[in-house]
Coordinates of C-alpha atoms in Angstrom, one line a residue:
M1 CA 0.0 0.0 0.0
T2 CA 1.3 3.4 -0.9
I3 CA 0.5 6.2 1.6
P4 CA -2.0 8.7 0.2
T5 CA -0.1 11.5 -1.6
E6 CA -1.9 14.5 -0.1
S7 CA 0.4 16.5 2.1
I8 CA 3.3 14.1 1.2
Q9 CA 6.5 14.8 -0.6
T10 CA 8.3 12.0 -2.4
T11 CA 11.1 11.9 -4.8
T12 CA 12.5 9.6 -7.5
E13 CA 16.1 8.9 -8.5
T14 CA 17.4 9.5 -12.0
P15 CA 20.3 7.9 -13.9
S16 CA 22.5 10.7 -12.6
N17 CA 22.0 9.4 -9.1
K18 CA 22.0 5.9 -7.6
H19 CA 20.0 3.9 -10.1
L20 CA 17.9 0.7 -9.9
A21 CA 20.6 -1.5 -11.5
N22 CA 22.8 -3.3 -9.0
S23 CA 24.9 -6.4 -8.6
L24 CA 21.9 -8.6 -9.2
H25 CA 21.4 -7.5 -12.8
R26 CA 24.7 -6.3 -14.1
Q27 CA 23.3 -7.2 -17.5
M28 CA 20.4 -5.0 -18.3
I29 CA 18.6 -3.5 -21.3
A30 CA 18.0 0.3 -21.2
I31 CA 14.8 1.5 -22.9
I32 CA 14.9 5.1 -24.0
D33 CA 11.3 6.5 -23.9
F34 CA 10.1 8.9 -26.5
G35 CA 6.5 9.1 -25.2
S36 CA 5.3 5.7 -26.5
Q37 CA 2.3 4.1 -25.0
Y38 CA 4.2 0.8 -25.3
S39 CA 7.5 1.7 -23.5
E40 CA 6.4 0.0 -20.3
L41 CA 5.3 -3.0 -22.3
I42 CA 8.7 -3.2 -24.0
A43 CA 10.3 -3.3 -20.5
R44 CA 8.0 -6.1 -19.4
R45 CA 8.7 -8.1 -22.6
I46 CA 12.4 -7.9 -21.9
R47 CA 11.9 -9.0 -18.3
E48 CA 9.9 -12.0 -19.6
T49 CA 13.2 -13.2 -21.0
Q50 CA 14.6 -13.1 -17.5
V51 CA 16.8 -10.1 -18.3
Y52 CA 16.5 -6.9 -16.3
S53 CA 15.3 -3.7 -18.1
E54 CA 14.7 -0.1 -17.2
V55 CA 12.8 2.7 -18.9
L56 CA 14.8 6.0 -19.1
S57 CA 14.0 9.4 -20.4
Y58 CA 15.1 10.4 -23.9
R59 CA 17.1 13.1 -22.2
T60 CA 19.4 10.5 -20.7
S61 CA 22.9 11.4 -22.0
A62 CA 25.3 9.0 -23.5
E63 CA 27.6 9.5 -20.5
Q64 CA 24.9 8.5 -18.1
L65 CA 24.1 5.4 -20.2
S66 CA 27.8 4.5 -20.3
K67 CA 27.9 4.6 -16.5
L68 CA 24.9 2.2 -16.4
S69 CA 26.7 -0.2 -18.7
P70 CA 23.6 -1.7 -20.4
A71 CA 24.1 -4.8 -22.5
G72 CA 21.7 -3.2 -25.0
I73 CA 19.6 -0.1 -25.7
I74 CA 16.1 0.0 -27.2
L75 CA 14.7 3.3 -28.5
S76 CA 10.9 3.3 -28.1
G77 CA 8.2 4.5 -30.5
G78 CA 6.6 7.9 -30.0
P79 CA 3.7 10.1 -31.3
N80 CA 6.0 12.6 -33.1
S81 CA 7.6 12.8 -36.5
V82 CA 11.4 12.9 -36.3
Y83 CA 11.5 15.9 -38.6
D84 CA 9.1 18.0 -36.4
E85 CA 10.8 21.1 -35.0
Y86 CA 10.3 20.1 -31.4
A87 CA 10.5 16.3 -31.9
P88 CA 12.4 14.6 -29.0
Q89 CA 16.0 13.6 -29.8
C90 CA 18.4 11.3 -28.2
D91 CA 22.0 12.1 -27.5
P92 CA 23.7 11.4 -30.8
E93 CA 26.8 10.1 -28.9
I94 CA 24.9 6.9 -28.1
W95 CA 25.7 5.6 -31.6
H96 CA 29.4 5.6 -30.7
L97 CA 29.1 3.7 -27.3
G98 CA 29.6 0.3 -29.0
I99 CA 26.4 -1.0 -27.4
P100 CA 23.8 -2.8 -29.5
I101 CA 20.8 -0.7 -30.2
L102 CA 17.3 -1.5 -31.5
G103 CA 15.1 1.3 -32.7
V104 CA 11.3 0.6 -32.6
C105 CA 9.1 2.7 -35.0
Y106 CA 10.0 6.3 -34.0
G107 CA 13.2 4.9 -32.5
M108 CA 14.2 3.4 -35.9
Q109 CA 13.3 6.6 -37.8
L110 CA 15.4 8.7 -35.3
M111 CA 18.3 6.3 -35.8
V112 CA 18.1 6.7 -39.6
K113 CA 17.8 10.5 -39.4
Q114 CA 20.6 11.1 -36.9
L115 CA 23.0 8.8 -38.9
G116 CA 22.5 10.5 -42.2
G117 CA 19.4 8.8 -43.7
V118 CA 16.1 10.3 -44.8
V119 CA 12.7 10.1 -43.2
E120 CA 9.7 11.5 -45.0
R121 CA 5.9 11.5 -44.8
A122 CA 4.7 8.3 -46.3
K123 CA 2.5 8.4 -49.3
R124 CA 0.4 5.8 -47.6
G125 CA 0.4 5.3 -43.8
E126 CA 0.3 1.8 -42.3
Y127 CA -1.7 1.0 -39.3
G128 CA -2.7 -2.3 -37.8
K129 CA -1.7 -5.8 -39.0
A130 CA 0.6 -6.2 -42.0
S131 CA 2.5 -9.2 -43.4
M132 CA 6.3 -8.9 -43.1
Y133 CA 8.5 -10.5 -45.8
I134 CA 12.0 -11.3 -44.7
D135 CA 15.0 -10.3 -47.0
D136 CA 17.7 -11.3 -44.5
P137 CA 16.8 -14.0 -41.9
T138 CA 20.0 -13.6 -39.8
D139 CA 20.6 -11.9 -36.5
L140 CA 17.5 -10.0 -35.5
L141 CA 15.1 -12.1 -37.6
T142 CA 16.5 -15.5 -36.8
N143 CA 13.6 -18.0 -36.5
V144 CA 11.0 -15.3 -37.3
E145 CA 8.7 -16.9 -40.0
D146 CA 8.5 -15.2 -43.4
G147 CA 5.1 -13.6 -43.9
S148 CA 4.5 -13.1 -40.2
T149 CA 1.9 -10.6 -39.1
M150 CA 3.4 -7.5 -37.4
W151 CA 1.6 -4.6 -35.9
M152 CA 2.2 -1.3 -37.7
S153 CA 1.4 2.2 -36.6
H154 CA 3.3 4.8 -38.6
G155 CA 2.6 7.6 -41.1
D156 CA 6.3 8.2 -41.9
S157 CA 8.8 6.0 -43.7
C158 CA 12.6 5.7 -44.1
T159 CA 13.2 6.6 -47.8
Q160 CA 17.0 6.5 -47.7
L161 CA 19.1 4.4 -45.3
P162 CA 22.4 5.7 -43.7
E163 CA 25.7 4.3 -45.0
G164 CA 26.3 0.7 -43.8
F165 CA 22.7 -0.2 -43.3
S166 CA 20.7 -2.8 -45.3
V167 CA 17.1 -3.9 -45.4
L168 CA 16.1 -7.0 -43.3
A169 CA 12.4 -7.1 -44.2
H170 CA 9.6 -5.3 -46.0
T171 CA 5.8 -5.2 -46.2
D172 CA 3.6 -4.3 -49.1
N173 CA 3.5 -0.7 -48.1
T174 CA 6.9 -0.3 -46.3
A175 CA 10.2 -1.0 -48.1
C176 CA 12.2 -0.7 -44.9
A177 CA 10.2 -2.7 -42.3
A178 CA 13.4 -3.9 -40.6
I179 CA 16.9 -2.6 -41.1
S180 CA 20.4 -3.2 -39.7
N181 CA 24.0 -2.2 -39.6
H182 CA 25.4 -5.6 -38.7
T183 CA 28.9 -4.3 -38.1
K184 CA 27.9 -1.8 -35.5
K185 CA 25.0 -3.9 -34.2
L186 CA 22.4 -1.2 -34.9
F187 CA 18.9 -2.5 -35.8
G188 CA 15.6 -0.9 -36.5
V189 CA 12.0 -2.1 -37.0
Q190 CA 9.1 -0.1 -38.3
F191 CA 6.5 -2.3 -36.4
H192 CA 5.9 -3.0 -32.7
P193 CA 7.3 -6.4 -31.8
E194 CA 6.3 -5.9 -28.1
V195 CA 2.5 -6.1 -28.7
I196 CA 0.7 -9.4 -28.7
H197 CA -0.6 -8.8 -32.3
S198 CA 2.9 -9.1 -33.7
V199 CA 3.4 -12.8 -34.5
G200 CA 7.1 -13.6 -34.0
G201 CA 7.6 -10.3 -32.1
I202 CA 8.8 -12.2 -28.9
A203 CA 11.2 -14.3 -31.0
L204 CA 12.6 -11.0 -32.4
I205 CA 13.0 -9.6 -28.9
R206 CA 14.7 -12.8 -27.7
N207 CA 17.1 -12.6 -30.6
F208 CA 18.1 -9.1 -29.6
V209 CA 18.5 -9.9 -25.9
Y210 CA 20.2 -13.2 -26.2
H211 CA 22.0 -13.4 -29.5
I212 CA 22.9 -9.8 -30.2
C213 CA 23.3 -8.4 -26.7
E214 CA 24.6 -11.8 -25.4
C215 CA 22.6 -11.5 -22.1
E216 CA 22.1 -14.3 -19.6
P217 CA 18.7 -15.0 -18.0
T218 CA 19.7 -13.9 -14.4
W219 CA 16.6 -11.8 -13.6
T220 CA 14.7 -14.4 -11.6
T221 CA 12.4 -14.3 -8.7
E222 CA 14.7 -16.3 -6.5
A223 CA 17.7 -14.0 -7.3
F224 CA 15.5 -10.9 -6.6
V225 CA 14.4 -12.1 -3.2
E226 CA 17.9 -13.0 -2.1
E227 CA 19.4 -9.8 -3.3
S228 CA 16.5 -7.7 -1.8
I229 CA 17.0 -9.3 1.6
R230 CA 20.7 -8.4 1.5
E231 CA 20.0 -4.9 0.4
I232 CA 17.3 -4.3 3.1
R233 CA 19.6 -5.6 5.9
A234 CA 22.5 -3.5 4.7
K235 CA 20.3 -0.4 4.5
V236 CA 18.3 -0.7 7.6
G237 CA 20.9 -2.2 10.0
D238 CA 19.5 -2.2 13.5
K239 CA 16.9 0.6 12.8
R240 CA 13.1 0.2 12.9
V241 CA 10.8 0.2 9.9
L242 CA 7.1 1.1 9.8
L243 CA 4.8 -0.4 7.1
A244 CA 1.2 0.7 6.5
L245 CA -0.5 -2.6 5.6
S246 CA -3.6 -2.7 3.4
G247 CA -4.1 -6.4 2.7
G248 CA -3.4 -6.0 -1.0
V249 CA -0.7 -8.0 -2.8
D250 CA 1.8 -5.2 -2.9
S251 CA 1.9 -4.3 0.8
S252 CA 1.5 -7.9 1.9
T253 CA 4.4 -9.0 -0.3
L254 CA 6.4 -6.2 1.2
A255 CA 5.5 -7.2 4.7
F256 CA 6.6 -10.8 4.1
L257 CA 9.8 -9.7 2.5
L258 CA 10.7 -7.2 5.2
H259 CA 9.9 -9.7 8.0
R260 CA 12.2 -12.3 6.4
A261 CA 14.9 -9.7 6.2
I262 CA 14.7 -7.8 9.5
G263 CA 12.3 -9.7 11.8
D264 CA 10.9 -7.8 14.7
K265 CA 12.5 -4.6 13.6
L266 CA 9.5 -4.3 11.3
T267 CA 6.2 -2.9 12.6
C268 CA 3.1 -3.4 10.5
M269 CA 0.2 -1.0 11.0
F270 CA -3.3 -1.7 9.6
I271 CA -5.6 1.3 9.7
D272 CA -9.2 0.0 9.4
Q273 CA -11.1 3.0 7.9
G274 CA -14.3 1.0 7.7
F275 CA -14.5 0.8 3.9
M276 CA -13.1 -2.8 3.5
R277 CA -15.1 -5.7 2.2
K278 CA -17.0 -8.0 4.5
G279 CA -14.7 -10.0 6.7
E280 CA -11.5 -8.6 5.2
P281 CA -10.0 -6.9 8.3
E282 CA -10.5 -10.0 10.4
R283 CA -9.1 -12.2 7.7
L284 CA -6.0 -10.0 7.3
M285 CA -5.2 -10.1 11.0
D286 CA -5.7 -13.8 11.1
I287 CA -3.4 -14.5 8.2
F288 CA -0.6 -12.2 9.4
D289 CA -0.8 -12.4 13.2
K290 CA -1.9 -16.0 13.8
Q291 CA -1.0 -17.9 10.7
F292 CA 2.4 -16.4 9.8
H293 CA 3.2 -14.8 13.1
I294 CA 3.9 -11.3 11.7
P295 CA 2.6 -8.9 14.3
V296 CA 0.2 -6.2 13.0
E297 CA -0.9 -3.2 15.0
Y298 CA -4.7 -2.9 14.3
V299 CA -6.1 0.6 14.4
N300 CA -9.9 0.9 14.4
A301 CA -10.6 4.3 12.9
R302 CA -14.0 3.5 11.4
D303 CA -16.0 6.1 13.3
R304 CA -13.5 8.8 12.4
F305 CA -13.6 8.1 8.7
L306 CA -17.4 7.8 8.7
V307 CA -17.7 11.3 10.2
Q308 CA -15.6 12.6 7.3
M309 CA -18.1 11.3 4.8
E310 CA -21.1 13.0 6.3
G311 CA -23.0 15.0 3.6
V312 CA -20.2 14.3 1.0
T313 CA -21.4 13.3 -2.5
D314 CA -18.6 14.4 -4.7
P315 CA -16.2 11.5 -5.4
E316 CA -13.1 13.7 -5.4
V317 CA -14.0 15.3 -2.1
K318 CA -14.4 11.7 -0.7
R319 CA -11.0 10.8 -1.9
R320 CA -9.4 13.9 -0.4
R321 CA -11.1 13.6 2.9
I322 CA -10.2 9.9 3.2
G323 CA -6.6 10.7 2.2
H324 CA -6.4 13.5 4.7
E325 CA -7.9 11.5 7.6
F326 CA -5.5 8.6 6.8
I327 CA -2.5 10.9 7.2
Q328 CA -3.9 12.2 10.5
V329 CA -4.4 8.7 11.9
F330 CA -1.1 7.5 10.5
E331 CA 0.7 10.4 12.1
E332 CA -0.8 9.8 15.5
E333 CA -0.2 6.1 15.5
S334 CA 3.3 6.3 14.2
Q335 CA 4.1 8.6 17.1
R336 CA 2.6 6.2 19.5
L337 CA 4.4 3.2 18.1
G338 CA 7.7 4.9 17.2
P339 CA 10.2 6.2 16.8
F340 CA 10.9 4.9 13.3
D341 CA 13.8 5.7 11.0
Y342 CA 12.3 4.1 7.9
L343 CA 8.9 3.9 6.2
A344 CA 8.3 1.0 3.9
Q345 CA 6.2 1.6 0.8
G346 CA 5.0 -0.7 -1.9
T347 CA 6.1 1.5 -4.7
L348 CA 6.2 -0.4 -8.0
Y349 CA 8.2 0.3 -11.2
P350 CA 5.3 1.8 -13.1
D351 CA 5.1 4.4 -10.3
V352 CA 8.8 5.1 -10.8
I353 CA 8.4 5.5 -14.5
E354 CA 5.5 7.9 -14.2
S355 CA 7.0 10.0 -11.5
A356 CA 8.3 13.4 -12.6
D357 CA 9.8 14.4 -9.3
T358 CA 13.6 13.9 -9.4
N359 CA 14.8 15.7 -6.3
V360 CA 17.0 13.9 -3.8
D361 CA 18.3 14.7 -0.3
P362 CA 21.1 17.2 -1.0
K363 CA 23.1 15.9 2.1
T364 CA 22.8 12.1 1.6
G365 CA 21.9 11.8 -2.1
E366 CA 19.2 9.4 -1.1
R367 CA 15.6 9.4 -2.3
V368 CA 13.9 11.6 0.3
A369 CA 11.2 9.9 2.4
V370 CA 7.7 10.9 3.3
K371 CA 7.1 14.2 5.0
I372 CA 3.8 14.3 6.9
K373 CA 2.5 17.7 8.2
S374 CA 0.9 17.7 11.6
H375 CA -2.5 19.4 11.3
H376 CA -3.4 19.0 15.0
N377 CA -0.2 19.4 17.0
V378 CA -1.3 18.1 20.4
G379 CA 0.6 16.6 23.3
G380 CA 4.0 18.0 22.2
L381 CA 4.0 16.2 18.9
P382 CA 6.7 17.4 16.5
E383 CA 5.8 19.7 13.6
N384 CA 6.8 17.0 11.1
L385 CA 7.3 13.3 10.9
R386 CA 10.2 12.4 8.6
F387 CA 11.4 9.0 7.4
K388 CA 13.8 7.5 4.9
L389 CA 12.1 5.2 2.5
V390 CA 12.5 1.5 2.0
E391 CA 11.0 0.4 -1.3
P392 CA 12.2 -3.1 -2.3
L393 CA 9.5 -3.6 -4.9
R394 CA 10.2 -0.4 -6.8
K395 CA 12.0 -2.4 -9.5
L396 CA 9.0 -4.7 -10.1
F397 CA 5.9 -4.7 -12.3
K398 CA 2.7 -6.0 -10.8
D399 CA 3.0 -9.5 -12.4
E400 CA 6.5 -9.8 -11.0
V401 CA 5.2 -8.9 -7.5
R402 CA 2.8 -11.8 -7.7
K403 CA 5.7 -14.1 -8.6
V404 CA 7.7 -12.9 -5.6
A405 CA 4.6 -13.2 -3.4
R406 CA 4.3 -16.9 -4.3
S407 CA 8.0 -17.6 -3.9
I408 CA 8.0 -16.3 -0.3
G409 CA 4.9 -18.1 0.8
L410 CA 2.0 -15.7 0.6
P411 CA -1.4 -17.5 0.5
E412 CA -3.0 -17.6 -2.9
E413 CA -6.0 -15.6 -1.7
I414 CA -3.7 -12.6 -1.3
V415 CA -1.6 -13.3 -4.4
R416 CA -4.6 -13.4 -6.7
R417 CA -6.8 -10.9 -4.9
H418 CA -8.8 -8.7 -7.2
P419 CA -7.6 -5.1 -7.3
F420 CA -9.4 -3.0 -4.7
P421 CA -9.3 0.9 -4.6
G422 CA -7.6 2.7 -1.7
P423 CA -10.9 4.5 -0.6
G424 CA -12.5 1.1 -0.7
L425 CA -16.3 0.8 -0.7
A426 CA -16.6 4.6 -0.2
I427 CA -16.3 5.1 -3.9
R428 CA -18.6 2.2 -4.8
I429 CA -21.4 3.9 -2.9
I430 CA -22.6 6.6 -5.3
G431 CA -23.6 9.6 -3.2
E432 CA -23.2 10.0 0.6
V433 CA -21.5 7.2 2.5
T434 CA -23.5 6.1 5.6
S435 CA -23.3 3.1 7.9
E436 CA -26.5 1.7 6.5
R437 CA -25.3 1.9 2.9
L438 CA -22.0 0.4 3.8
N439 CA -23.7 -2.6 5.3
I440 CA -26.0 -3.0 2.3
L441 CA -23.0 -2.9 -0.1
R442 CA -20.8 -5.2 2.0
D443 CA -23.6 -7.8 2.0
A444 CA -24.2 -7.5 -1.8
D445 CA -20.4 -7.6 -2.5
F446 CA -20.1 -10.7 -0.4
V447 CA -22.7 -12.5 -2.4
V448 CA -20.8 -11.6 -5.6
R449 CA -17.5 -12.9 -4.3
D450 CA -19.0 -16.0 -2.7
E451 CA -20.8 -17.1 -5.9
I452 CA -18.0 -16.6 -8.3
S453 CA -15.7 -18.5 -5.9
K454 CA -18.2 -21.3 -5.6
Q455 CA -18.4 -21.5 -9.4
G456 CA -14.6 -21.6 -9.7
M457 CA -14.7 -18.4 -11.7
Y458 CA -13.1 -15.9 -9.3
H459 CA -9.9 -15.8 -11.4
D460 CA -11.8 -15.5 -14.7
F461 CA -12.3 -11.8 -14.0
W462 CA -9.9 -8.8 -13.4
Q463 CA -12.5 -7.5 -11.0
A464 CA -16.0 -8.4 -10.0
F465 CA -17.9 -6.2 -7.6
A466 CA -21.2 -4.5 -6.7
V467 CA -22.0 -0.8 -6.8
L468 CA -24.8 0.8 -4.7
L469 CA -26.8 3.6 -6.4
P470 CA -28.3 6.6 -4.5
I471 CA -31.8 6.1 -5.8
R472 CA -34.7 3.8 -5.1
S473 CA -37.0 1.9 -7.4
V474 CA -40.3 0.2 -6.9
G475 CA -40.5 -3.6 -6.5
V476 CA -42.9 -6.3 -5.3
M477 CA -41.8 -8.7 -2.6
G478 CA -44.3 -11.0 -0.7
D479 CA -47.3 -9.3 -2.4
K480 CA -46.1 -6.0 -1.0
R481 CA -44.7 -3.0 -2.9
T482 CA -41.2 -2.1 -2.0
Y483 CA -39.2 1.0 -2.5
A484 CA -35.5 0.0 -2.3
H485 CA -32.0 0.4 -3.7
P486 CA -30.8 -1.0 -7.0
V487 CA -27.4 -2.7 -7.0
V488 CA -25.1 -2.6 -10.1
L489 CA -22.9 -5.6 -10.9
R490 CA -19.6 -4.8 -12.5
F491 CA -17.6 -7.7 -13.9
I492 CA -14.7 -6.9 -16.2
T493 CA -11.8 -8.7 -18.0
S494 CA -8.4 -7.0 -18.5
E495 CA -4.7 -7.7 -18.8
D496 CA -3.4 -4.6 -17.0
G497 CA -6.4 -2.4 -16.0
M498 CA -5.5 0.2 -18.5
T499 CA -8.2 -1.0 -20.8
A500 CA -11.0 -3.4 -19.9
D501 CA -14.1 -5.1 -21.4
W502 CA -17.2 -6.1 -19.6
A503 CA -17.3 -9.8 -18.9
K504 CA -19.7 -12.1 -20.8
V505 CA -21.0 -13.8 -17.6
P506 CA -23.1 -16.9 -18.0
Y507 CA -26.8 -16.0 -17.5
D508 CA -27.3 -18.7 -14.8
L509 CA -24.5 -17.1 -12.7
L510 CA -26.1 -13.7 -13.0
E511 CA -29.5 -15.1 -12.1
T512 CA -28.1 -16.8 -9.0
I513 CA -26.3 -13.7 -7.8
S514 CA -29.4 -11.5 -8.5
N515 CA -31.7 -13.9 -6.6
R516 CA -29.3 -14.1 -3.6
I517 CA -28.8 -10.3 -3.4
V518 CA -32.5 -9.6 -3.5
N519 CA -33.4 -12.3 -1.0
E520 CA -30.4 -11.9 1.4
V521 CA -29.6 -8.2 1.3
K522 CA -32.1 -6.0 3.1
G523 CA -32.7 -2.7 1.3
V524 CA -32.2 -4.0 -2.3
N525 CA -35.0 -5.0 -4.7
R526 CA -33.3 -4.7 -8.1
V527 CA -30.0 -5.9 -9.7
V528 CA -28.6 -4.6 -13.0
Y529 CA -25.5 -5.4 -15.0
D530 CA -23.0 -2.9 -16.3
I531 CA -22.0 -3.6 -19.9
T532 CA -19.7 -0.6 -20.5
S533 CA -16.1 -1.2 -21.5
K534 CA -13.1 1.0 -20.6
P535 CA -12.9 3.3 -22.5
P536 CA -15.4 5.0 -22.7
G537 CA -16.3 4.1 -19.1
T538 CA -13.9 3.4 -16.2
I539 CA -13.7 0.3 -14.1
E540 CA -14.8 2.0 -10.9
W541 CA -17.9 4.2 -10.9
E542 CA -16.2 7.0 -9.0

């Protein structure tokens, strides 16, 4: 769980400071990002080959890259044309580092332009699937089948290649679909090998990583755990660490990892704000405290958070108030349990990529920890609480966290738990959040989870939950008219949560859930099903 960001200052390292790469992954692939929507996906594809990868800004200099000593460099795609006045450029010195480079779409065009070739507006753009015909099946295209479908998305084309380059493949509309300078190990592809639509794309990536960059598959879950434990012990020493536990896979994995590394020097705090699903707080305490003997300080703050929701209907106001109150409670309880030198956070690599804050502590050079302002300074509390951060998961993507979780013994119910928003049920109740409405939604949500689990379908969905609407509709129950709430069912499928589709749930399952909710949940007389994809909708209703 990451602490709410309101009133908090955090920072992120850049290549000029201590970077993510360490002794565990001396071999790594650097991905230079030019604003592509697929840069993160490229990094994930590299890691699927068990080789470490990092996404860096296109502003990263050749000198900074040289210090990182990557085994290879990938230049991402991007929305610009390389001949635009303000198009992002890479440091031209990278071509002289002697490191293998693969340019993807915009990255290939930039390679061509900076090395003396010509890129022009294509007479005919190429978008979507296209058959690729191989002219040179060596190096990059080894074992890639001739005629393979590749995913294109470009309106520009390379009309003249730089000296020393040759064509590896073409399509009906693109003469230079793949190019190379074999001598300098410079390669370019006009398509996106990282997307699932590109048949043979993974084989191409593996060729670049293993054959061209000569990497070894050392980025494994077991190696990560061992190295992380060593790093945590070296950093923390005999100091104390505080972790805000949410019950999600990120904070739970972090808790298990830290406990294995530093034992009782870790203090886990679970703040129950009253917006969890039915039985979850009790189950969380049972798993950690009783089953795995990891002590958790339970803080019952339900009444405090409910007071903050009185009269609030705007979802953004809900989020702000919940975040603000969380900080208040966290501040008070950390003072009671402390002092602590370190705060552990479940920051993941996508958070690092998206962060634009690059300040570090000018004295230590370390990433500065959380600063929490005291809004009600009572009992001699200090003006600020300040910690250093421990973020062992900040190198990982979500799927990698799940692998780590399994390897260190987390129960499957946590590993594969559906994503759950930080504000919890408060944003699944449309309108004002009251104790009565929370109880209605908890009971309806329990029916949903119980039935899909019974049917063995829990893991068929990215998320499956209920939403309570702030209206009432007429119904008939036991020959009497009712005037009660409708409940919306939201079942979606997705790979990463960025886009999603509504799930085509069997009618008999929907019927069973509907009957149970109407019969078992007091205050509900109607159940409806949301068939909106993302986009245009969102997964959550608020």
